[in-house]
Every structure is written in structure tokens, then in C-alpha cells.
Coordinates of C-alpha atoms in Angstrom, one line a residue:
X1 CA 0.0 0.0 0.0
X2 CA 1.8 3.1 -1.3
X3 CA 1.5 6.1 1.4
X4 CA 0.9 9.4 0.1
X5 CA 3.0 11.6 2.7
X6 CA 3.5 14.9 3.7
X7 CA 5.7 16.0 6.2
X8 CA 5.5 19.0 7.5
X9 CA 7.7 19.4 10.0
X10 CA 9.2 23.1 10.4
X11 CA 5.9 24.4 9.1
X12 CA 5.1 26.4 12.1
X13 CA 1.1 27.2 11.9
X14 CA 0.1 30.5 13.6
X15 CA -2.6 31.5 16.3
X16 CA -4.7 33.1 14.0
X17 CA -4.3 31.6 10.3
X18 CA -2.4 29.0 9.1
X19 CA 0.6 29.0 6.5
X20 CA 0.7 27.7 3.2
X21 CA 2.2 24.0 3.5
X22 CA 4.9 22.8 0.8
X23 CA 2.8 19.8 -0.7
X24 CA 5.3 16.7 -1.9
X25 CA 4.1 13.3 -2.7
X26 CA 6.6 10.9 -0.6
X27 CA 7.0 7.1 -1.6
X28 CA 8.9 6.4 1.9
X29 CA 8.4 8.5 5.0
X30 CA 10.0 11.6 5.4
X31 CA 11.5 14.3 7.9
X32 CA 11.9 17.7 6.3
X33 CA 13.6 20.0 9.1
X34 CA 16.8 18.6 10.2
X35 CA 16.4 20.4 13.8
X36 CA 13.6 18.4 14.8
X37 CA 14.8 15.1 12.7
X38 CA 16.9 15.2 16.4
X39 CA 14.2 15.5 18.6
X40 CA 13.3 11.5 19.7
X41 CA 9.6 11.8 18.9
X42 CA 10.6 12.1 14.9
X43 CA 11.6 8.5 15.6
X44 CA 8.1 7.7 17.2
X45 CA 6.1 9.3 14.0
X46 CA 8.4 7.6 11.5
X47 CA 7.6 3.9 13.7
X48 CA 3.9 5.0 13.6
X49 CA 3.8 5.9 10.2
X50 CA 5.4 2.2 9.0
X51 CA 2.6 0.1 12.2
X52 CA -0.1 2.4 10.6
X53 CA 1.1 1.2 6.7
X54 CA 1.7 -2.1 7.7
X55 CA -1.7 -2.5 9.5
X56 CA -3.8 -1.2 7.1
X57 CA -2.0 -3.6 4.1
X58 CA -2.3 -6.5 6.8
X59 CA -6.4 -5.7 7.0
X60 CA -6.5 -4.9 3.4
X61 CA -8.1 -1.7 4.3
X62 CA -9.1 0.6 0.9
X63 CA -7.9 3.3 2.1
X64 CA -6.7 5.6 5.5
X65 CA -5.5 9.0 6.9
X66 CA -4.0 10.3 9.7
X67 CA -2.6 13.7 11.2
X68 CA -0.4 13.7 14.2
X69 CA 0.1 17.2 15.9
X70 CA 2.0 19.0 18.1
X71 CA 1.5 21.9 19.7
X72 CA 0.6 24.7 17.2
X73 CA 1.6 22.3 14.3
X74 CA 0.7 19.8 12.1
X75 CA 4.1 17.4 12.1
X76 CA 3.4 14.7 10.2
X77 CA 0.4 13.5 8.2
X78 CA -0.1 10.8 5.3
X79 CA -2.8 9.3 3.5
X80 CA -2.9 5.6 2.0
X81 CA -4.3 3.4 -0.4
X82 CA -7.1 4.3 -2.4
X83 CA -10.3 6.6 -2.1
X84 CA -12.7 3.5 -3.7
X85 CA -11.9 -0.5 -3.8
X86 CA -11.0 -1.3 -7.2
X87 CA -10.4 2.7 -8.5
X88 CA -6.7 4.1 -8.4
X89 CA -7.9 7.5 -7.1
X90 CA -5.4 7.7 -3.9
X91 CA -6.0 8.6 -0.8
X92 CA -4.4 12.0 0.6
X93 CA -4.2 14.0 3.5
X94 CA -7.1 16.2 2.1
X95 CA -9.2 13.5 1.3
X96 CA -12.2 14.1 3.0
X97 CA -14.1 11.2 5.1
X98 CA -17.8 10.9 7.2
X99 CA -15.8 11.7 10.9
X100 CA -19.5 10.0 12.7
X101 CA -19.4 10.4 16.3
X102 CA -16.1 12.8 16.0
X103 CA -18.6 15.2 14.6
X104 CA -19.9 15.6 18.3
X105 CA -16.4 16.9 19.5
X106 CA -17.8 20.2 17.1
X107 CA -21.4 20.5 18.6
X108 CA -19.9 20.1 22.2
X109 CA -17.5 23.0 21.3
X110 CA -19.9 25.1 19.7
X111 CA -22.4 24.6 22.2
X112 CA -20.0 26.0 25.0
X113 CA -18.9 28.5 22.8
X114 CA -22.3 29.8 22.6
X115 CA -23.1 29.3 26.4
X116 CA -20.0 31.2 27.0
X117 CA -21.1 33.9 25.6
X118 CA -24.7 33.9 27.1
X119 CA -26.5 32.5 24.2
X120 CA -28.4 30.1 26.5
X121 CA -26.8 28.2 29.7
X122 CA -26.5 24.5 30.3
X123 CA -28.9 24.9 33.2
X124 CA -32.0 25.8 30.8
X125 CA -34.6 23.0 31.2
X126 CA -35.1 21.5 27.2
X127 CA -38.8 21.8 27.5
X128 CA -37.9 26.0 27.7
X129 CA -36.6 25.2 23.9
X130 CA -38.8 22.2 22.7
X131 CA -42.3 22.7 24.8
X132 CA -43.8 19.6 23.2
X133 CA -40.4 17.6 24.7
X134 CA -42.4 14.6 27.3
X135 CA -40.8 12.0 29.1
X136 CA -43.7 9.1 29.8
X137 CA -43.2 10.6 34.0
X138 CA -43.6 14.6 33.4
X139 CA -41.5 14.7 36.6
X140 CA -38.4 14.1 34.7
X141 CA -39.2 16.7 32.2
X142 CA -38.4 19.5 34.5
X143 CA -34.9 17.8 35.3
X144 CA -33.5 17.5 31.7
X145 CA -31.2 20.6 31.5
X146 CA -29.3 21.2 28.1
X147 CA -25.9 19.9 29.6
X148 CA -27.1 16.4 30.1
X149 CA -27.6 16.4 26.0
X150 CA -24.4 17.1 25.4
X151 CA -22.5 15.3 28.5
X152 CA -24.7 11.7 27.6
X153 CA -26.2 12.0 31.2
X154 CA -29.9 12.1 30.2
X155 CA -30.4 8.6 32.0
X156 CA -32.4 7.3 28.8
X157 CA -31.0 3.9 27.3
X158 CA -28.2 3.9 25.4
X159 CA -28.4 4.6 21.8
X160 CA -32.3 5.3 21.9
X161 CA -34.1 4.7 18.6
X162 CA -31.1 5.0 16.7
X163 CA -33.0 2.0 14.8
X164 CA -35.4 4.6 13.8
X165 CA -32.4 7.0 12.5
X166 CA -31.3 4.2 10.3
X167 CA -34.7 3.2 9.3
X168 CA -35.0 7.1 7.9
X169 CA -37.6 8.0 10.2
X170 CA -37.4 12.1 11.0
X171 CA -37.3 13.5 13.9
X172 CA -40.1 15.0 14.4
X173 CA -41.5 11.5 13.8
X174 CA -39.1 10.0 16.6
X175 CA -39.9 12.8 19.0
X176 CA -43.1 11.1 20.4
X177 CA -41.8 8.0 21.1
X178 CA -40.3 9.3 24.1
X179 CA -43.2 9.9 25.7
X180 CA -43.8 6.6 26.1
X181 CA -40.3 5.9 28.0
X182 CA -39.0 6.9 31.1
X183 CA -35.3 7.7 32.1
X184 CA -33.4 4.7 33.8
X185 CA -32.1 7.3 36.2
X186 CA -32.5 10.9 36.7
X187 CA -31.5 13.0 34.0
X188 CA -27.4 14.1 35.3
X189 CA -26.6 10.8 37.3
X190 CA -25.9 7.9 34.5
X191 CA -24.4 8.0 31.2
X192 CA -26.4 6.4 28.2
X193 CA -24.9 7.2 24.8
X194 CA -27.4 8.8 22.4
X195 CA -27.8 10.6 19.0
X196 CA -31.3 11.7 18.5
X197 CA -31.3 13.9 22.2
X198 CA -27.8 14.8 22.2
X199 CA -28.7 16.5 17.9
X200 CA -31.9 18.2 19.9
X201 CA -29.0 20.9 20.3
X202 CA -29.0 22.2 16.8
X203 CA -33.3 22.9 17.9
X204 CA -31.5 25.0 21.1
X205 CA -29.3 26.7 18.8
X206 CA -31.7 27.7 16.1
X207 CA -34.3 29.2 18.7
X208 CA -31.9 31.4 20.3
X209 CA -29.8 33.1 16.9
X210 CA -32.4 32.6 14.3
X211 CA -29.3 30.8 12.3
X212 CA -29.4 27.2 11.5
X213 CA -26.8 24.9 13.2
X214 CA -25.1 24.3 9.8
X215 CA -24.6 27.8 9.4
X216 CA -23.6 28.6 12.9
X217 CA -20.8 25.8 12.4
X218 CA -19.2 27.2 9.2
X219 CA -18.8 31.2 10.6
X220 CA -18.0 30.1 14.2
X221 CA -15.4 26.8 13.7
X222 CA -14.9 26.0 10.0
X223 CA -14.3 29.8 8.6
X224 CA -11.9 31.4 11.6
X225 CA -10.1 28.2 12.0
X226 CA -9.4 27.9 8.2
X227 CA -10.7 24.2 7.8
X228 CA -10.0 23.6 4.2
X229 CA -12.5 20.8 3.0
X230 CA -14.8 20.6 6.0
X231 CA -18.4 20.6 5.5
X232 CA -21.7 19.3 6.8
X233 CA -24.2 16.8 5.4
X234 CA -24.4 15.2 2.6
X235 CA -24.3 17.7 0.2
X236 CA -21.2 19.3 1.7
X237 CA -19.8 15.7 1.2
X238 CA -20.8 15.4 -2.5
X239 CA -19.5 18.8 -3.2
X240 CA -15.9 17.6 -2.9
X241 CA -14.5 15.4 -5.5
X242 CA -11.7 14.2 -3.4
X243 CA -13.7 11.7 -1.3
X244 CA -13.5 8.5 0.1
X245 CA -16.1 5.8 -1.0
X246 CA -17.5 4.1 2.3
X247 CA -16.7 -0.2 2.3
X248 CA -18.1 -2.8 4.4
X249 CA -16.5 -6.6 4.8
X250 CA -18.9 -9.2 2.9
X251 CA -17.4 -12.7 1.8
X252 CA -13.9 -12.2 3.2
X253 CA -13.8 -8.5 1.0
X254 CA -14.0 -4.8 1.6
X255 CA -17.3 -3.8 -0.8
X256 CA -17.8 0.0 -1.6
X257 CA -21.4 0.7 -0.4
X258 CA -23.7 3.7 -1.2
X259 CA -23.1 6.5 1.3
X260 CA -25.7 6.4 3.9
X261 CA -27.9 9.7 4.6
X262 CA -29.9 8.4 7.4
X263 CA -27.1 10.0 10.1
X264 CA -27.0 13.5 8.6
X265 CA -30.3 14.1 9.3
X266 CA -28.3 14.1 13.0
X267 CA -26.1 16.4 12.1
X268 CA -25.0 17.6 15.9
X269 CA -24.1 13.7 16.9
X270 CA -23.0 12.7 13.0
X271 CA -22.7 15.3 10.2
X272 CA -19.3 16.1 9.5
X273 CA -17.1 15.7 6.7
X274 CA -13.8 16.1 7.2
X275 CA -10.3 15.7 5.8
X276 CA -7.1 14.5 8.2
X277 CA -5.6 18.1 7.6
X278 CA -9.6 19.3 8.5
X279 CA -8.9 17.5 12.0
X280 CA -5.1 18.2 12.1
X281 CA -6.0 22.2 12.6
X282 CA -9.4 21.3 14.8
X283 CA -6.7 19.5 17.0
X284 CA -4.3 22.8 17.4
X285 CA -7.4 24.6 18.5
X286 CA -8.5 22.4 21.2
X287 CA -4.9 22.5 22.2
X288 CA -5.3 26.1 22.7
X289 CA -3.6 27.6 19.9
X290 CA -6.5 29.4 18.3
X291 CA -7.9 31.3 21.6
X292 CA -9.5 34.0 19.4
X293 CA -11.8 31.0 18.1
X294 CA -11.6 28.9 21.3
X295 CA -11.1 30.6 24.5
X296 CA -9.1 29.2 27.3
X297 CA -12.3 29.4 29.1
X298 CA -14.1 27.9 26.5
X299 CA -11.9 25.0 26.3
X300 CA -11.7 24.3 30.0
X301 CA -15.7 24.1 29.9
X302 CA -15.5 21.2 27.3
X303 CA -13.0 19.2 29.1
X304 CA -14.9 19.1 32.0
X305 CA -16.0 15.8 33.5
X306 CA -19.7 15.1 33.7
X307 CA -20.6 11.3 33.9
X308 CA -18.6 8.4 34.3
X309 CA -18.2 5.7 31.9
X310 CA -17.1 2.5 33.1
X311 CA -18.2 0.4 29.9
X312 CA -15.0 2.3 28.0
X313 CA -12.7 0.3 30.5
X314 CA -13.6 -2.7 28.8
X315 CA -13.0 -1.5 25.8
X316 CA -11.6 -3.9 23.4
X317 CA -7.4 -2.8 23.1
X318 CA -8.3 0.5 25.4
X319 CA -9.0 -1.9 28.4
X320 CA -5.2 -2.5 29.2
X321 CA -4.7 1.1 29.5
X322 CA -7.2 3.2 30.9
X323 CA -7.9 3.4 34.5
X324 CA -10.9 5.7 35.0
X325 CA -13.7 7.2 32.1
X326 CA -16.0 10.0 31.4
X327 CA -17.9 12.2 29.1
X328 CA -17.6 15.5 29.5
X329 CA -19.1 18.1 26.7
X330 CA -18.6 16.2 23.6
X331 CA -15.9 14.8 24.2
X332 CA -14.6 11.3 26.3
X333 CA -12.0 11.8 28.9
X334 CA -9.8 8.6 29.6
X335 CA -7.1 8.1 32.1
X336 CA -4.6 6.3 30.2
X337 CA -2.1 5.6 32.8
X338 CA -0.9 8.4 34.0
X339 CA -1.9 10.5 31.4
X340 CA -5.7 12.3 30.5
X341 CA -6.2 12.0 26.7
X342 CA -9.8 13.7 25.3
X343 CA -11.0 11.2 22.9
X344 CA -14.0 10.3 20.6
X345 CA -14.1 7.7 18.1
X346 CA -16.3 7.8 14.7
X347 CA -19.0 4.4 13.0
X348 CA -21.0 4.9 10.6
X349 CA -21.8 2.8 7.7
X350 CA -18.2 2.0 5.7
X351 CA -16.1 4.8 7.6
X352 CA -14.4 4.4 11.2
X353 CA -12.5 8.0 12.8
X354 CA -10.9 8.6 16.3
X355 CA -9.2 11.8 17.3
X356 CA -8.1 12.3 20.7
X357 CA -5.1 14.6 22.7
X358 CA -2.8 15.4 25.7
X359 CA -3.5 18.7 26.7
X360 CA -1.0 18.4 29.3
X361 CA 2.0 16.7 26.2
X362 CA 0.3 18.9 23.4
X363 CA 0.1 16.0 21.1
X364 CA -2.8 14.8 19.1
X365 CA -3.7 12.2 16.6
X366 CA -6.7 12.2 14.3
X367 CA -7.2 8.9 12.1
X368 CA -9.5 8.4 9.1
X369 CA -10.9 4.6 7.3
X370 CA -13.2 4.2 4.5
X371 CA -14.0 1.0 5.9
X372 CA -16.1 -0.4 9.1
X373 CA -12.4 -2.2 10.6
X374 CA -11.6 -2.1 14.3
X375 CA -8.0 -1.9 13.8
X376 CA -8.6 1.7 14.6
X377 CA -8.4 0.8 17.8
X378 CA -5.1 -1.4 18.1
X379 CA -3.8 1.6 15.9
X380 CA -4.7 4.5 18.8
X381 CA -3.6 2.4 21.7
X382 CA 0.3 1.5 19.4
X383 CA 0.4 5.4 19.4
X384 CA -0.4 6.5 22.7
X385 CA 1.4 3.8 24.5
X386 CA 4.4 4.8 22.7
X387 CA 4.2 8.4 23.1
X388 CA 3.2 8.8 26.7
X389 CA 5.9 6.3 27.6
X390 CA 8.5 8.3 26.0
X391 CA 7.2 11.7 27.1
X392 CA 7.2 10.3 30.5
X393 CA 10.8 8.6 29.8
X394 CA 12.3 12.0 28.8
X395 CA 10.7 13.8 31.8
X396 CA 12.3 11.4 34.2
X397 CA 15.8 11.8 32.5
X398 CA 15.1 15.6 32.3
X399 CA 14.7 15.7 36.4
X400 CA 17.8 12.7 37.1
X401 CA 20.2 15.3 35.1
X402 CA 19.1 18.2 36.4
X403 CA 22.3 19.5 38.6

């Protein structure tokens, strides 16, 4: 599988805008700056860069993406194989993918954008917003505040008529079936994963600015932070020619499949389209290197912990690693080790994402499939076992040689 590679090392990325990147096809992996071709984590990409090659041949996966930042800086970022099974359109780092889930990393950070600024607060009841909203007990009604749809702490079931979403019913169509269910817990004391309440935020978002969620997301993320093939819907995924073609496995073989619009109706929990560069810059924000977008304040809102989340510590490949688990504002926090990484992950029909980073190490990693594989998990855990153990190697040495 022939990697498409750019490295970009040296190419220091600004607060505010980022700097035209020298674009090179590499056959074999590359370190452009010689100053950091010295600095030990250049030998930790170049290692990833081979496992993540070497995996995706192994698995025969059509094609991948990833972007691995630091700091304010994209440093290394390659794409592989090809856009469609059977086409020799390759895959780059602009090729743009369904991110799934990772799409609710931007409605969390949107969300407390616009609460930071006054737009509405997370202690709002829902039914202030969405009148009609009924739980089958009214009582609970009352208790469902907007931060339990964006934390996953609404007490409802996991992944609540998601069969619905997939069976094209519309929202306003799904809406009543709550009524006839009540919350396992109270609304703020469990998590339960969902897709149609946690998108009831683009609803919130609409009432209050009189601008549709898709619009609020361009001019308040996509615009100032310079995203260069982002989009939402389905659409906004057509509209780029440089796509990848979603695959699932039937009869021992990856089989392009049409793209699925059911999720985009969903567009808070599943809507975005983004490119491995796209999620390369979104990572330097969250980092903090954008505050004029993303305020400090902003930022620290978004990490915060809401509702634990035991099930992820059995995570298949995460389970030797993390030690504690939450959800916080559109985002997952997981103690891996010693470490805190923010994480989501990305499934819908043919794709699979993850992005996830150290704010503490100022290292993150977005990855991109264009097929249903779990290998994007064995792939996370390689780089994050590697990294943290190294970081943490070259702390210790830093404080035994210290005079």
C-alpha cells in the first residue's frame, strides 16, 4: 500500500491563520527540518507511520488518513491506499471522510462557545426550547437541563431509537416515542450514549440566533479556523471530489457501499465531513492555539468531567490502558495511565475516525478509514502507548540530570 506523505515538519502554523504547507508526494516516510529530525519523537512518527502502513496492508483496508500534531503544528500526516476499492484515485491528507461520532467533538465545542457567551446556559430545562419535549413521567421533564444532552447523562437507554435513524424516520416523527419511556435514572446521574437527544441541540441553537446549526458551524469553527475541505451533510460531502467511498467486509472482501444519509439528518451527533488536515488544525485549537476562536475558558468548559463511563474500561485494546472514564461536553476523557487523553471515536456505515489529545503533552492524533475495521483501535492504543511512555521517559531523564 503506497502512502501518500506529507511531512511537514518546520511548518510552524500561527494563532490566528495557518501558512501555506509545501505539498510533496513521498513514496517512503519523510523528515523535512533537520532540527527536529533530532528531537526523539521524529523517531516515534516515522515507527507510527510504518505500524499504521503495515496494519492497514495486513487488513487490506481501501484506504486511511492520519494527522499527528503538536502543539501549534501539524508534524506529520499521510494518506494511504485508495479513495474507492477497485479505482486508483489515492487517498491524501485532504481526502475528506464521514468523521461520525467525532462530529460531536464540534457541537460540544460550539455549544460552549455559545453558552460562554450567554446565548443560553446549560442549566436551561429543554422543554424551555422544545415545549412539546415529554418524558412518559412529566417529573423528569423538569430535570433534563441542556448539559445532560451534550454530556450523555440524560439517564435514557443507550443509543435510543437509533433503529429509527437508520430506518430514515425524522425527527419530528421519533420525538413522540419518548413519551412513552422513562429515564433509567434521573437526568445528570448515568451516562447512556445517544444521537437523537444529544442533535436536539442544533433545535436550542436555532431558537436562540435565528441561524441554522449548519450555518452557525461554518462562521464560528470552519471559517476562523481555516478548515480547508470541511463541511456538513451530505451535500457538503458530495460537493468535494476528493472523497472517500464508504466499504463494508462481505465474503472475506472490503465492498464499496452507497453512502448512507440516514445519520446526517443528526447532524449535531453525525454530520461532518472532514479531511485528516480538516482534524489536524481542529486538533491545534483544542490545544489552545486558536484562543481568538476557542477561549481558554471555552476549552476548560468542554474538558470538564460530567458522567462516568465504566463500559469504555472494557474497551476492546483500550481496556489495558485506561484506568478511569468519562464524558464530558462532547468529548470522552480517559485516564490512560498516568496520562488524561480527550477522545471520541467515529462508526457509521463504511467509515471508522478517532481523534483524541494530551493537553497536558500537546500531542494529538486524528485517524480516518473508509471501511467499518476495528484496527482503529489497536492503531490509537500502538500510538499513545508509545508516546506517553516516551514523554514520560524523557521527563524522568530531564529531572535525574538536572544538577
Amino acid at each position: 500500500m503506497k502512502p501518500f506523505f506529507i511531512a511537514v515538519f518546520g511548518c510552524l502554523l500561527s494563532a490566528i491563520s495557518y501558512a501555506e504547507t509545501d505539498i510533496t508526494p513521498q513514496a517512503n516516510y519523510l523528515i523535512a527540518n533537520d532540527a527536529l529530525a533530532n528531537d526523539p519523537l521524529a523517531a516515534l512518527v516515522a515507527d507510527f507511520d510504518q505500524y499504521y502502513a503495515n496494519k492497514l496492508a495486513e487488513f487490506d483496508i481501501p484506504g486511511g488518513a492520519y494527522a499527528i500534531v503538536q502543539g501549534n503544528r501539524i508534524i506529520a500526516t499521510a494518506g494511504f491506499g485508495v479513495r474507492q476499492a477497485g479505482s486508483e484515485e489515492p487517498v491524501d491528507p485532504y481526502t475528506v471522510f464521514r468523521i461520525a461520532s467525532v462530529s460531536k467533538t464540534f457541537a460540544g465545542t460550539l455549544a460552549s462557545v455559545l453558552a460562554s457567551e450567554g446565548v443560553f446556559s446549560w442549566d436551561d430545562k429543554l422543554t424551555d426550547y422544545l415545549p412539546q419535549f415529554s418524558f412518559k413521567n412529566k417529573k423528569f421533564n423538569q430535570q433534563l437541563k441542556l448539559s445532560h444532552l451534550l454530556s450523555q447523562s440524560t439517564g435514557v437507554m443507550p443509543n435510543a431509537y437509533d433503529n429509527l435513524i437508520e430506518a430514515d424516520v425524522p425527527l419530528e416523527k421519533i420525538l413522540p416515542q419518548l413519551s412513552k419511556i422513562n429515564p433509567l435514572c434521573p437526568p445528570g446521574q448515568c451516562y447512556g450514549y445517544q444521537n437523537v437527544l444529544f442533535s436536539l441541540i442544533d433545535q436550542v441553537i436555532t431558537k436562540r440566533t435565528g441561524k441554522s446549526y449548519a450555518q452557525l458551524l461554518q462562521e464560528r469553527i470552519f471559517t476562523p479556523l481555516q478548515l480547508p475541505t470541511a463541511s456538513l451533510g451530505l451535500d457538503g460531502f458530495f460537493s468535494t471530489e476528493n472523497r472517500a467511498s464508504p466499504h463494508v467486509r462481505a465474503r472475506g472482501k472490503w465492498h464499496p457501499v452507497k453512502v448512507a444519509e440516514s445519520y446526517y439528518h443528526f447532524a449535531p451527533a453525525a454530520g461532518v465531513n472532514a479531511s485528516a488536515i480538516d482534524l489536524g488544525y481542529w486538533l491545534i485549537a483544542q490545544l489552545g492555539h486558536n484562543p481568538d476562536v476557542l477561549s481558554e475558558q471555552v476549552l476548560q468548559a468542554v474538558r470538564e468531567k460530567k458522567v462516568q463511563t465504566r463500559r469504555d474500561l472494557r474497551r476492546r485494546e483500550w481496556r489495558r490502558y485506561l484506568t478511569d472514564a468519562h464524558y464530558a461536553t462532547g468529548w470522552r476523557v480517559y485516564q490512560f495511565g498516568q496520562d488524561q487523553l480527550m477522545y471520541h471515536g467515529g462508526w457509521v456505515q463504511g467509515y471508522r475516525a478517532e481523534i483524541a489529545y494530551s493537553a497536558e503533552h500537546q500531542i494529538g492524533l486524528v485517524m480516518l478509514m473508509n471501511a467499518e475495521s476495528n484496527l482503529i483501535n489497536e492503531l490509537g492504543t500502538y500510538f499513545w502507548s508509545s508516546f506517553l511512555t516516551a514523554i514520560r521517559q524523557q521527563q524522568s531523564e530531564k529531572v535525574l540530570s538536572a544538577p
